[in-house]
CSV table of C-alpha atoms in Angstrom, one decimal:
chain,number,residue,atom,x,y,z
A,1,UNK,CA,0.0,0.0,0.0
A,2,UNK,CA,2.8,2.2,1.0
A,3,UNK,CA,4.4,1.6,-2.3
A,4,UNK,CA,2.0,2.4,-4.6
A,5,UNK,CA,1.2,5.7,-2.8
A,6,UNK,CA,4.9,6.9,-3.8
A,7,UNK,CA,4.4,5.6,-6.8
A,8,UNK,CA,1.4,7.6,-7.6
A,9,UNK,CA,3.6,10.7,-6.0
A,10,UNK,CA,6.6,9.8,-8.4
A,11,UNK,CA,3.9,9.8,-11.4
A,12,UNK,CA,2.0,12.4,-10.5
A,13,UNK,CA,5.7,14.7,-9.9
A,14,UNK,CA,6.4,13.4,-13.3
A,15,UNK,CA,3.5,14.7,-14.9
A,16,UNK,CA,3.6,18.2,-13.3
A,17,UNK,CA,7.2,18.7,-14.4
A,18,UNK,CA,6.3,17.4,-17.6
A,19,UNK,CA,3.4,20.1,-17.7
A,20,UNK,CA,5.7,22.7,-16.4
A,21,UNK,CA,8.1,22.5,-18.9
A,22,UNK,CA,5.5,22.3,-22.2
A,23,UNK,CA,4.0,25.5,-20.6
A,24,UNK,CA,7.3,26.9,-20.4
A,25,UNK,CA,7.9,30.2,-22.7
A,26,UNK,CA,10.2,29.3,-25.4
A,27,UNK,CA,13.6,31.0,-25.6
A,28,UNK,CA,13.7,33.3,-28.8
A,29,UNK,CA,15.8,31.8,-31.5
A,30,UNK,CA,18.0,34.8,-33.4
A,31,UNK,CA,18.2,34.7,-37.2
A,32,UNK,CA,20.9,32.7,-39.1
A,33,UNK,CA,23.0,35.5,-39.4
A,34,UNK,CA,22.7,36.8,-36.1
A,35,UNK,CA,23.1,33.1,-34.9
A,36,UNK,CA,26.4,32.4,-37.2
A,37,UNK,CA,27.8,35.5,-35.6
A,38,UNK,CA,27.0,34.6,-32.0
A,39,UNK,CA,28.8,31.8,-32.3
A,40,UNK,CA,31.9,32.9,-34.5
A,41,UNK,CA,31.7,35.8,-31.4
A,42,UNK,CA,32.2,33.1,-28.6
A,43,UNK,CA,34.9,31.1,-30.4
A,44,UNK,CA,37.2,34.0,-31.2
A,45,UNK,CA,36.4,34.4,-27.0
A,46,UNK,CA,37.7,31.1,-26.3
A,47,UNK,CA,40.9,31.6,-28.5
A,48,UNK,CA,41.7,34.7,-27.1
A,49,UNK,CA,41.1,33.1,-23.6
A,50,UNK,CA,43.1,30.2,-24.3
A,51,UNK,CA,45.9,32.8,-26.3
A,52,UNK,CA,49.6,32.1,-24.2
A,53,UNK,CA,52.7,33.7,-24.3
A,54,UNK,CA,56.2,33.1,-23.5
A,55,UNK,CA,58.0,34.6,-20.2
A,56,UNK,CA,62.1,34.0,-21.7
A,57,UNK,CA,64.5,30.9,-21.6
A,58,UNK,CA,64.9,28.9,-24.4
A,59,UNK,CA,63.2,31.4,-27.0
A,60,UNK,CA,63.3,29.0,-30.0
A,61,UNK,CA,61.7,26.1,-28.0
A,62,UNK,CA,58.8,28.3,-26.8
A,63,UNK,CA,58.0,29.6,-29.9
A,64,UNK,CA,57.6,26.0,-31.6
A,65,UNK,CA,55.9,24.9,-28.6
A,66,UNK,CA,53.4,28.1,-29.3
A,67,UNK,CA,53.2,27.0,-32.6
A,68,UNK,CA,52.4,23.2,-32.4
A,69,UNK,CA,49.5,24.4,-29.8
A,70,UNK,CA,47.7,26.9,-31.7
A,71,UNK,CA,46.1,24.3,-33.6
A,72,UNK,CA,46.4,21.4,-31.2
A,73,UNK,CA,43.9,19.1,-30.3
A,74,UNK,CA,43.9,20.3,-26.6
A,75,UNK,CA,43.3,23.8,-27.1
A,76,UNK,CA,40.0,23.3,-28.9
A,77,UNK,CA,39.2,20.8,-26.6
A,78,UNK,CA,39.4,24.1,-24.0
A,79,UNK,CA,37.6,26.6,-26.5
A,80,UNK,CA,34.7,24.1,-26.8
A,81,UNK,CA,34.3,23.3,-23.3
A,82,UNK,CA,33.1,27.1,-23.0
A,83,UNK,CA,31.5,27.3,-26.2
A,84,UNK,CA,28.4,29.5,-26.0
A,85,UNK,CA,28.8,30.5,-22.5
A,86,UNK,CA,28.9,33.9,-22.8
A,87,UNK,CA,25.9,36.5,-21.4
A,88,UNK,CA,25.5,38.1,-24.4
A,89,UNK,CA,24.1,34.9,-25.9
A,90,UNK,CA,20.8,35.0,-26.9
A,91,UNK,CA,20.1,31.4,-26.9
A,92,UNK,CA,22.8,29.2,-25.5
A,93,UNK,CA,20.9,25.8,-26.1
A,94,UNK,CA,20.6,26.6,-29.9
A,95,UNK,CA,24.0,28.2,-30.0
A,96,UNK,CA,25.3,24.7,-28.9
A,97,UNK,CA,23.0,22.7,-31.1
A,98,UNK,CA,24.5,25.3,-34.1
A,99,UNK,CA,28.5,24.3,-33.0
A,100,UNK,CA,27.2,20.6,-32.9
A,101,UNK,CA,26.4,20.7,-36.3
A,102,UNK,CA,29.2,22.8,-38.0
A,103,UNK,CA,31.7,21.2,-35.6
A,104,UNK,CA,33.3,20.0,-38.1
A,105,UNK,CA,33.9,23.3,-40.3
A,106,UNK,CA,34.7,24.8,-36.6
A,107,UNK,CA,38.2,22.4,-36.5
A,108,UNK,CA,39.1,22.5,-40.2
A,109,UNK,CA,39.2,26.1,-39.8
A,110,UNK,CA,41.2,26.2,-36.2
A,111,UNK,CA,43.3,23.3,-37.6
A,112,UNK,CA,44.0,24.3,-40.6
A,113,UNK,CA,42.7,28.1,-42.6
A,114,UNK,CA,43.6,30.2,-39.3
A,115,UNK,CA,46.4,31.4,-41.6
A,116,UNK,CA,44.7,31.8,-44.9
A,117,UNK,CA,41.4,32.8,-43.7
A,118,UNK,CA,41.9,34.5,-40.3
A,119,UNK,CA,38.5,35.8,-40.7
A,120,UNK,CA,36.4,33.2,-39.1
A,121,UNK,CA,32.6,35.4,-39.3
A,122,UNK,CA,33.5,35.9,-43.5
A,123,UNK,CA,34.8,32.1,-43.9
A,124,UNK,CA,32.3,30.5,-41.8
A,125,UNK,CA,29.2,32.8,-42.2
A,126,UNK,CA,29.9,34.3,-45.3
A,127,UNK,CA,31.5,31.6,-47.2
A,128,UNK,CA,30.7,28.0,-46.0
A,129,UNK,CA,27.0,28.4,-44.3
A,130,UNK,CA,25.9,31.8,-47.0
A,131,UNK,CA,23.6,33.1,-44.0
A,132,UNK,CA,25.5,36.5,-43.7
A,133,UNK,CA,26.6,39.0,-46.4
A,134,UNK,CA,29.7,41.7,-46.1
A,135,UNK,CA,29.2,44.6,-44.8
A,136,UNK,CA,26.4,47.0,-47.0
A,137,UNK,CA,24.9,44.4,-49.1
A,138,UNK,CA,21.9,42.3,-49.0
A,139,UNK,CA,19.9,39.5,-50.1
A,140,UNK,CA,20.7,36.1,-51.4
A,141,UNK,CA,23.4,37.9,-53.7
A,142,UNK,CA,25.0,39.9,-51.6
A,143,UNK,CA,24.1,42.9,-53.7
A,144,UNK,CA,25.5,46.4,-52.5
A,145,UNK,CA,22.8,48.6,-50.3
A,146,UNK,CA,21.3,51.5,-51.5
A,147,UNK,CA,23.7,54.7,-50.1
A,148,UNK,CA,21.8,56.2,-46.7
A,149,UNK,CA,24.1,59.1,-46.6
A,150,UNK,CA,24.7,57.8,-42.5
A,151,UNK,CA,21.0,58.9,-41.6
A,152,UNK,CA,19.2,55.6,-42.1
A,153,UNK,CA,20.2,52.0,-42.4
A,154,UNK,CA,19.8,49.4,-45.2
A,155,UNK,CA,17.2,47.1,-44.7
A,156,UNK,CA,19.1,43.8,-44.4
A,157,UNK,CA,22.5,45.1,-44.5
A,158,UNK,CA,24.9,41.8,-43.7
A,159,UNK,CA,22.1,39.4,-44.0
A,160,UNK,CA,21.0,37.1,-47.1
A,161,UNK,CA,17.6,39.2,-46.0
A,162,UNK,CA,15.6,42.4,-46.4
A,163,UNK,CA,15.6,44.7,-49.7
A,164,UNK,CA,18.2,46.7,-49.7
A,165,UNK,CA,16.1,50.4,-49.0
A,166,UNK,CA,16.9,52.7,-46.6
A,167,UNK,CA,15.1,52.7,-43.1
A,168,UNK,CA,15.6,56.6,-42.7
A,169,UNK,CA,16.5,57.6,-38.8
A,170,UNK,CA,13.6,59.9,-36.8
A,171,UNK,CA,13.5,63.1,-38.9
A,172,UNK,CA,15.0,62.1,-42.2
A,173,UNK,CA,13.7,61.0,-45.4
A,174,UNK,CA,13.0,60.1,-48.9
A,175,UNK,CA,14.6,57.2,-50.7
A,176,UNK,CA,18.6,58.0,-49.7
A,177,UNK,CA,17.8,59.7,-45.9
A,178,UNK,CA,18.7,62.9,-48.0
A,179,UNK,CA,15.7,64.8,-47.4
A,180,UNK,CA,14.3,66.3,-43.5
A,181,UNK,CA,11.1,64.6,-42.6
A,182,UNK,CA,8.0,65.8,-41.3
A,183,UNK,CA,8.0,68.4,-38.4
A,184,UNK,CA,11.5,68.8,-38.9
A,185,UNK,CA,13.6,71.7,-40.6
A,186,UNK,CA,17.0,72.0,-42.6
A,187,UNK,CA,19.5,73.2,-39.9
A,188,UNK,CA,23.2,72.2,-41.7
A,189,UNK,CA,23.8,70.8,-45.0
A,190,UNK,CA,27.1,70.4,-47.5
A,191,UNK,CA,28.5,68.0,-49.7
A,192,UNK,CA,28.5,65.4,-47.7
A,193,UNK,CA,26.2,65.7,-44.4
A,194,UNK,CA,23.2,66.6,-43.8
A,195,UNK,CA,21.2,67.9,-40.3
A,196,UNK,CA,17.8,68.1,-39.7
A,197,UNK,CA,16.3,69.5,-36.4
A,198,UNK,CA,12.6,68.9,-34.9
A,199,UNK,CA,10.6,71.9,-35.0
A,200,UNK,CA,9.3,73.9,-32.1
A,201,UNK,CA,6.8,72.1,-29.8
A,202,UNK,CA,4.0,74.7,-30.9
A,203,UNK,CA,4.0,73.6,-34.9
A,204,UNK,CA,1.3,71.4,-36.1
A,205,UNK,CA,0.6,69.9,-39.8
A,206,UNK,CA,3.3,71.4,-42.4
A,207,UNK,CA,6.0,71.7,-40.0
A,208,UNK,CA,8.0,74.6,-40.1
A,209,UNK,CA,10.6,76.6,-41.8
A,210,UNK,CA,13.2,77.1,-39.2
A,211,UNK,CA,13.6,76.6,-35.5
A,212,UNK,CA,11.3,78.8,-32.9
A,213,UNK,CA,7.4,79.3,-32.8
A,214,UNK,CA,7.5,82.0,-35.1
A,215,UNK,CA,8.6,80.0,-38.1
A,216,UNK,CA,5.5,77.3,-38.1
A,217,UNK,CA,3.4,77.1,-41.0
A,218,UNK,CA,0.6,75.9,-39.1
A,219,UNK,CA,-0.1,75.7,-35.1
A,220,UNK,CA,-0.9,72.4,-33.1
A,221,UNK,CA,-4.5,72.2,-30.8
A,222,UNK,CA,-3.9,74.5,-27.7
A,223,UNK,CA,-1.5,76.9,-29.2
A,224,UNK,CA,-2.8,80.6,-31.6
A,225,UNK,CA,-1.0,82.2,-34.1
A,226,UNK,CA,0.2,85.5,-33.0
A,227,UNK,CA,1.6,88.2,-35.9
A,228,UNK,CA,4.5,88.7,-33.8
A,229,UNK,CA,5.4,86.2,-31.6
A,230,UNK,CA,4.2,82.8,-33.9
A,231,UNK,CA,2.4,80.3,-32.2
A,232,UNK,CA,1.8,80.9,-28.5
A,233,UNK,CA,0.2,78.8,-25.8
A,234,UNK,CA,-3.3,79.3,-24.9
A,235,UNK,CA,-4.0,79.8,-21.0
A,236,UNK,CA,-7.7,77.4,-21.1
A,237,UNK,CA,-7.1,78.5,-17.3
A,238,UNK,CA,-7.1,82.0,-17.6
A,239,UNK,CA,-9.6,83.1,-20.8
A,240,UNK,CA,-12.0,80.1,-19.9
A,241,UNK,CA,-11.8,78.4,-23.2
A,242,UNK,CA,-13.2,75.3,-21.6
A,243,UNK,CA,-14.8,76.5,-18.0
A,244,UNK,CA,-16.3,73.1,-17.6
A,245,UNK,CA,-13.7,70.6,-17.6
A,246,UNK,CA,-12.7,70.6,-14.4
A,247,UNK,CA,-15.1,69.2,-11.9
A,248,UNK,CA,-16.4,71.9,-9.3
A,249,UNK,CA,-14.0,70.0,-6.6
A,250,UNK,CA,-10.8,70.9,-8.9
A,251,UNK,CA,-8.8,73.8,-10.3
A,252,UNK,CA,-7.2,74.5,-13.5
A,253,UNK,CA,-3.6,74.0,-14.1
A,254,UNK,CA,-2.2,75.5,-17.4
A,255,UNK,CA,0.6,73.2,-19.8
A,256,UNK,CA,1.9,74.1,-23.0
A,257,UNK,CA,-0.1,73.4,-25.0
A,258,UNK,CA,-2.6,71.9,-23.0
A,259,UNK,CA,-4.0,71.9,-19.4
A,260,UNK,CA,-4.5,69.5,-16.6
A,261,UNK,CA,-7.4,69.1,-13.7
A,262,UNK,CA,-5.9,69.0,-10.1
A,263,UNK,CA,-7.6,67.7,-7.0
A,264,UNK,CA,-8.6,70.8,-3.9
A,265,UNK,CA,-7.4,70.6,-0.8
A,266,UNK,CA,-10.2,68.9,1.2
A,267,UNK,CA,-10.6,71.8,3.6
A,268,UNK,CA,-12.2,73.5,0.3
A,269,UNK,CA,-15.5,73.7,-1.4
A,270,UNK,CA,-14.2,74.8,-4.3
A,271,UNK,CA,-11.0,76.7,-5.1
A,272,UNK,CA,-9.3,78.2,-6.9
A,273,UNK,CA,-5.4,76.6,-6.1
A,274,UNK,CA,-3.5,73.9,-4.3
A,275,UNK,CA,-3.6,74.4,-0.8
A,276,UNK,CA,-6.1,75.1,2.2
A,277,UNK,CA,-5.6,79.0,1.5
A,278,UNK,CA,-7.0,78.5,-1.9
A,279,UNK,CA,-10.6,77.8,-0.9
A,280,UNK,CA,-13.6,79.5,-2.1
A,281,UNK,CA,-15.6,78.2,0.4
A,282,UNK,CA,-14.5,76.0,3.3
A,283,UNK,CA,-15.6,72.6,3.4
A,284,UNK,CA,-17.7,71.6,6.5
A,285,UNK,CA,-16.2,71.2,9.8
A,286,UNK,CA,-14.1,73.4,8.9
A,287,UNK,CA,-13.6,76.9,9.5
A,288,UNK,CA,-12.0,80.2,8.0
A,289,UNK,CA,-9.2,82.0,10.2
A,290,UNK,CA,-6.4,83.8,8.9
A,291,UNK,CA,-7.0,83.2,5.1
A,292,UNK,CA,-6.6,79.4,6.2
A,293,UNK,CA,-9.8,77.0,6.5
A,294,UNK,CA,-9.3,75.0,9.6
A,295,UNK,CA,-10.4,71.8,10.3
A,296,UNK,CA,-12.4,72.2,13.6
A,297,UNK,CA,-13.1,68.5,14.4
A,298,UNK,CA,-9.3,68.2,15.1
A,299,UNK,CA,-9.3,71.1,17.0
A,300,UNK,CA,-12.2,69.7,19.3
A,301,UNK,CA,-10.1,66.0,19.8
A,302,UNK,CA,-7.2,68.2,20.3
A,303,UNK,CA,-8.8,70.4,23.2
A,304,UNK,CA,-11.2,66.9,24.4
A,305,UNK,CA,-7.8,65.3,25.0
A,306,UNK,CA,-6.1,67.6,27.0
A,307,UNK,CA,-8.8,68.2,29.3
A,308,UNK,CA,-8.8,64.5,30.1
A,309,UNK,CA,-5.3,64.6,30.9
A,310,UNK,CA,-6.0,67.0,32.8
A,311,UNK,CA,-8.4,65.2,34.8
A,312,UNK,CA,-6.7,62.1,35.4
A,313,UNK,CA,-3.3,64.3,36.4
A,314,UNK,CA,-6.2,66.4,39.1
A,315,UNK,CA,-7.5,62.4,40.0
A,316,UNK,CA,-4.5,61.8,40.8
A,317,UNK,CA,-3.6,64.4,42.7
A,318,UNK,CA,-7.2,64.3,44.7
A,319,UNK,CA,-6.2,60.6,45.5
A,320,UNK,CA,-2.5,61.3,47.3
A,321,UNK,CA,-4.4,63.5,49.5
A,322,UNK,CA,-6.7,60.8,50.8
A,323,UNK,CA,-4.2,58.4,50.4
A,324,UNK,CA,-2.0,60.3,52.9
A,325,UNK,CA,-4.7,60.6,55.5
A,326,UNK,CA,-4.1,56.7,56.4
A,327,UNK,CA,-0.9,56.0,55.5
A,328,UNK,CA,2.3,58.3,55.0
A,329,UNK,CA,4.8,56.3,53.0
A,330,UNK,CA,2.2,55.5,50.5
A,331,UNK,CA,1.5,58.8,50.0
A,332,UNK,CA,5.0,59.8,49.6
A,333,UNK,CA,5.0,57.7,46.4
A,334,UNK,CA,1.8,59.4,45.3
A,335,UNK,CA,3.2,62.8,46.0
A,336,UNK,CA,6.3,61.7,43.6
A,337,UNK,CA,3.9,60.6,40.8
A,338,UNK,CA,1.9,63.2,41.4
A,339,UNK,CA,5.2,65.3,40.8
A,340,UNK,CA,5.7,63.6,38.0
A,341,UNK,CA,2.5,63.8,36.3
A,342,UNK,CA,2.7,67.5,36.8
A,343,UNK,CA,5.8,68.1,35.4
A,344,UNK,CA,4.8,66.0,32.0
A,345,UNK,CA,1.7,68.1,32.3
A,346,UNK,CA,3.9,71.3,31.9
A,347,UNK,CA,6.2,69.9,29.6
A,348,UNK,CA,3.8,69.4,27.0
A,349,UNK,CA,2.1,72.5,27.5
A,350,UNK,CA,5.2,74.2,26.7
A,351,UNK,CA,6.3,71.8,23.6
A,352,UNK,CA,2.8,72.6,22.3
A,353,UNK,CA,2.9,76.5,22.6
A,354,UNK,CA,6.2,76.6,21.1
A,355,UNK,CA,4.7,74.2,18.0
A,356,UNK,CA,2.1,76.6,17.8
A,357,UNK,CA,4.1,79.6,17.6
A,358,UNK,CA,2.9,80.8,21.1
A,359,UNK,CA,4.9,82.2,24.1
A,360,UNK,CA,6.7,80.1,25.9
A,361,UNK,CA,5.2,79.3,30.1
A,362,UNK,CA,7.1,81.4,32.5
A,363,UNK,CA,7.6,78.2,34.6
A,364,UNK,CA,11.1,77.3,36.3
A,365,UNK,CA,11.0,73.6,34.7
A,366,UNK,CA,14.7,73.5,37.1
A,367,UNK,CA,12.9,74.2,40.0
A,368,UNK,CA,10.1,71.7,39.5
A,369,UNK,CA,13.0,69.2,38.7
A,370,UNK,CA,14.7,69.8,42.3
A,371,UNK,CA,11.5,69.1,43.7
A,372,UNK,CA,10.7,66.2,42.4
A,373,UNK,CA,14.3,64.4,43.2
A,374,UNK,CA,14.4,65.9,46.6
A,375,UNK,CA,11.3,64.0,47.6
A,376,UNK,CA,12.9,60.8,46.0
């Protein structure tokens, strides 16, 4: 009985991790190319790992021992065993199953074409597996890029893909990156290179003609064209261009461009800024003094809780007194709490009037001190 309960454990673990790993995300699996020159990447890192030099004696008998194991047996054996390991890799299980399958082009190379061909990305990628191209041509035939003028990039440039075009970078284009694109202006050109700049933030459809507000050809949403100054920002806040977005417990905050709908302060009932200061109205329970609303149900806990202090600080002073009528070394003790009590009582007065920006008690806190340690 006991064993077929672990065996319905051991199958039932089987089929979770079974589950587990079909539910598992697959690991993205980078283009031939991309994939050739991983690998090519982490071999030339195992030969310059595994690179030695000589430190003197015999000269002549180091360098043919150098020589005999740049292509021996044991120092691929090291580059392999570290094959792929490298963080930049995007997929290490297919960059192994990719060295499995060209091992043997991997070791006629190290073996013997590291002299004729030190390139190993042109002989290997380039040359034996055709999934890469040299550098600004395309396609299945290698066929040169169409020129970018440095402000795009061929599509497929290396590769055995794409068509050759030109993928213009932000704010250039036409068919050779040669030309500024939309909502961008001319800033530098000669011969050879060409600048375009993004036009001011106020300039809508059209773009502009320079850099500034003034030199839009057409405004954006939020913004007016002024004969002297170009496009400016319009204040919704101020000239009321939409008085009822905001809700009646929010104020108006102007952008560029734009505006934005900020809570009030909850003291408020309306207003017309952040702050309790900026209230139209104050909310209820609270209550205007100084320009300020204040909140009044504080206030009231505030003032309920020191008068029960109070009390119990009078209670206890009411209770050494009939203590002390039957027995004097108890009431001693009450005296020195009671001493206590009253000098916390005092103390926090005068922390709270100093919080409060009030003056501070003319009471010799020193003196009350002396007292209380001189009836310890």
């Amino acid at each position: 009985m006991i064993m077929g309960i672990k065996d319905c454990w051991l199958a039932a673990l089987v089929f979770i991790a079974a589950a587990s790993a079909s539910f598992s995300p697959e690991k993205p699996v980078p283009p031939p190319c991309r994939a050739c020159t991983q690998l090519v990447g982490s071999f030339r890192a195992g030969l310059e790992r595994t690179k030695r030099g000589h430190a003197g004696g015999d000269t002549a008998w180091e360098e043919e021992k150098l020589r005999s194991y740049k292509n021996s047996e044991v120092r691929l054996v090291e580059i392999q065993e570290k094959l792929c390991s490298e963080g930049e890799v995007i997929n290490k299980d297919h960059c192994h199953n990719l060295a499995n399958e060209h091992e043997a082009l991997l070791e006629d190379w190290f073996t013997h074409k590291q002299t004729q061909s030190p390139d190993l990305q042109s002989w290997l990628c380039i040359d034996q597996l055709t999934v890469c191209c040299p550098a600004n041509t395309y396609g299945p035939d290698c066929l040169p890029c169409t020129e970018c003028n440095g402000n795009g990039k061929c599509k497929g440039d290396g590769t055995r893909k794409g068509n050759g075009k030109c993928k213009c970078d932000l704010g250039y284009a036409g068919p050779n990156c040669n030309e500024c694109g939309p909502e961008h202006y001319e800033s530098f050109r000669d011969e050879k290179k060409l600048l375009c700049t993004q036009c001011h933030a106020a300039c809508g459809e059209g773009g502009c003609t320079g850099g500034g507000p003034k030199s839009c050809r057409k405004c954006k949403k939020g913004w007016s064209m002024d004969s002297e100054a170009g496009c400016v920002d319009i204040n919704e806040c101020l000239e009321q261009q939409r008085p009822n977005s905001c809700r009646p417990q929010q104020f108006c905050v102007n952008n560029e461009g734009s505006f934005s709908c900020l809570e009030c302060d909850r003291s408020c009932d309306g207003c017309d800024g952040d702050g309790p200061d900026m209230c139209k109205k104050c909310a209820d329970g609270y209550e205007l003094r100084d320009g300020k609303c204040h909140d009044i149900s504080a206030e009231q806990r505030s003032n309920y809780v020191s008068y029960t202090r109070m009390l119990t600080y009078f209670g206890m002073c009411v209770a050494t007194c009939v203590i002390f009528q039957s027995s004097t070394h108890i009431a001693w003790g009450c005296i020195v709490g009671a001493a206590v009590a009253g000098y916390i009582a005092v103390s926090e007065y005068w922390i709270n009037s100093e919080a409060e920006g009030g003056h501070q008690p003319e009471i010799d806190t020193k003196q009350l001190e002396e007292l209380i340690m001189k009836s310890l």
